């Protein structure tokens, strides 16, 4: 979805999100019957305040053992959208501050809502979902699911094909 800046007035317009096709598949599956909304309202001739909310369930697989996991995904966000040219202060590091509003500088006079939603999905999704903090994962020697099975491996598994999996999972 894209919103033309010309159409935004000083009156808040709220758009319900009608799908989750924008959700990046590498983060998992975002499941929601009513995924949320975004609203836009003009602050001045060059600035628009954008707010939004996402509500659903994120489905993925455990980063250690691979079982299906779900987590609530609820997120509110706000952006100041500016059609001004981005001002980059000279010889000064751009400071990142949590309480500062996200500012989005537009290249074109329209707001790409999907792009904002994708950014929020990345910001709010866990780097790795786990079925439990204590998940024991998969045995690097025999591939057993250590949460539900025990195995008698004790040797050095560095030659096993599962060792690679273990190294990936430990990242
Ligand atoms: Zn697990
Ligand atoms: Zn084993």
PDB file of C-alpha atoms in Angstrom, residues 6-72:
ATOM      1  CA  UNK A   6      -1.268  15.163  -1.490  1.00  0.00           C
ATOM      2  CA  UNK A   7      -4.168  13.233  -0.049  1.00  0.00           C
ATOM      3  CA  UNK A   8      -3.147  13.753   3.552  1.00  0.00           C
ATOM      4  CA  UNK A   9      -4.826  16.622   5.328  1.00  0.00           C
ATOM      5  CA  UNK A  10      -4.886  17.870   8.898  1.00  0.00           C
ATOM      6  CA  UNK A  11      -7.622  15.410   9.627  1.00  0.00           C
ATOM      7  CA  UNK A  12      -6.472  11.972  10.781  1.00  0.00           C
ATOM      8  CA  UNK A  13      -7.236   9.230   8.291  1.00  0.00           C
ATOM      9  CA  UNK A  14      -7.035   5.669   9.505  1.00  0.00           C
ATOM     10  CA  UNK A  15      -6.477   2.739   7.163  1.00  0.00           C
ATOM     11  CA  UNK A  16      -7.032  -0.821   8.335  1.00  0.00           C
ATOM     12  CA  UNK A  17      -4.366  -3.212   7.046  1.00  0.00           C
ATOM     13  CA  UNK A  18      -6.005  -5.699   4.757  1.00  0.00           C
ATOM     14  CA  UNK A  19      -3.338  -8.356   4.663  1.00  0.00           C
ATOM     15  CA  UNK A  20       0.080  -9.478   5.740  1.00  0.00           C
ATOM     16  CA  UNK A  21       1.690 -10.002   2.338  1.00  0.00           C
ATOM     17  CA  UNK A  22       4.328  -7.418   3.290  1.00  0.00           C
ATOM     18  CA  UNK A  23       5.627  -9.536   6.173  1.00  0.00           C
ATOM     19  CA  UNK A  24       9.176 -10.754   5.424  1.00  0.00           C
ATOM     20  CA  UNK A  25       8.919 -14.565   5.125  1.00  0.00           C
ATOM     21  CA  UNK A  26      12.416 -15.091   6.564  1.00  0.00           C
ATOM     22  CA  UNK A  27      11.136 -13.869   9.940  1.00  0.00           C
ATOM     23  CA  UNK A  28       8.413 -16.484  10.064  1.00  0.00           C
ATOM     24  CA  UNK A  29       4.711 -16.425   9.405  1.00  0.00           C
ATOM     25  CA  UNK A  30       2.630 -13.530  10.665  1.00  0.00           C
ATOM     26  CA  UNK A  31      -0.908 -14.710  11.354  1.00  0.00           C
ATOM     27  CA  UNK A  32      -3.638 -12.179  12.044  1.00  0.00           C
ATOM     28  CA  UNK A  33      -7.288 -11.847  11.162  1.00  0.00           C
ATOM     29  CA  UNK A  34      -7.091  -8.104  11.801  1.00  0.00           C
ATOM     30  CA  UNK A  35      -3.399  -7.279  11.415  1.00  0.00           C
ATOM     31  CA  UNK A  36      -3.717  -3.678  12.508  1.00  0.00           C
ATOM     32  CA  UNK A  37      -3.960  -0.188  11.104  1.00  0.00           C
ATOM     33  CA  UNK A  38      -1.995   2.872  10.206  1.00  0.00           C
ATOM     34  CA  UNK A  39      -3.100   6.482  10.416  1.00  0.00           C
ATOM     35  CA  UNK A  40      -1.769   9.630   8.821  1.00  0.00           C
ATOM     36  CA  UNK A  41      -2.286  13.271   9.696  1.00  0.00           C
ATOM     37  CA  UNK A  42      -0.574  16.332   8.282  1.00  0.00           C
ATOM     38  CA  UNK A  43       1.419  18.454  10.756  1.00  0.00           C
ATOM     39  CA  UNK A  44       2.566  21.109   8.306  1.00  0.00           C
ATOM     40  CA  UNK A  45       3.202  21.551   4.594  1.00  0.00           C
ATOM     41  CA  UNK A  46       6.233  19.258   4.683  1.00  0.00           C
ATOM     42  CA  UNK A  47       5.513  16.911   7.562  1.00  0.00           C
ATOM     43  CA  UNK A  48       3.073  14.120   8.226  1.00  0.00           C
ATOM     44  CA  UNK A  49       2.642  12.185  11.450  1.00  0.00           C
ATOM     45  CA  UNK A  50       2.145   8.486  10.858  1.00  0.00           C
ATOM     46  CA  UNK A  51       1.034   6.066  13.556  1.00  0.00           C
ATOM     47  CA  UNK A  52       0.293   2.401  13.411  1.00  0.00           C
ATOM     48  CA  UNK A  53      -0.307  -0.774  15.246  1.00  0.00           C
ATOM     49  CA  UNK A  54       0.340  -4.411  14.431  1.00  0.00           C
ATOM     50  CA  UNK A  55      -1.361  -7.293  16.199  1.00  0.00           C
ATOM     51  CA  UNK A  56      -0.982 -10.947  15.442  1.00  0.00           C
ATOM     52  CA  UNK A  57       0.910 -14.096  16.150  1.00  0.00           C
ATOM     53  CA  UNK A  58       4.347 -14.839  14.816  1.00  0.00           C
ATOM     54  CA  UNK A  59       4.865 -18.480  13.881  1.00  0.00           C
ATOM     55  CA  UNK A  60       8.328 -19.823  13.371  1.00  0.00           C
ATOM     56  CA  UNK A  61      10.511 -22.721  14.372  1.00  0.00           C
ATOM     57  CA  UNK A  62      12.732 -23.034  17.407  1.00  0.00           C
ATOM     58  CA  UNK A  63      16.263 -21.950  16.596  1.00  0.00           C
ATOM     59  CA  UNK A  64      17.714 -24.876  18.567  1.00  0.00           C
ATOM     60  CA  UNK A  65      15.453 -27.863  18.088  1.00  0.00           C
ATOM     61  CA  UNK A  66      13.280 -26.844  15.172  1.00  0.00           C
ATOM     62  CA  UNK A  67       9.828 -27.430  16.689  1.00  0.00           C
ATOM     63  CA  UNK A  68       6.992 -25.081  15.808  1.00  0.00           C
ATOM     64  CA  UNK A  69       6.816 -22.007  18.055  1.00  0.00           C
ATOM     65  CA  UNK A  70       4.402 -19.101  18.279  1.00  0.00           C
ATOM     66  CA  UNK A  71       4.695 -15.743  19.920  1.00  0.00           C
ATOM     67  CA  UNK A  72       2.345 -12.804  20.251  1.00  0.00           C
TER      68      UNK A  72
END
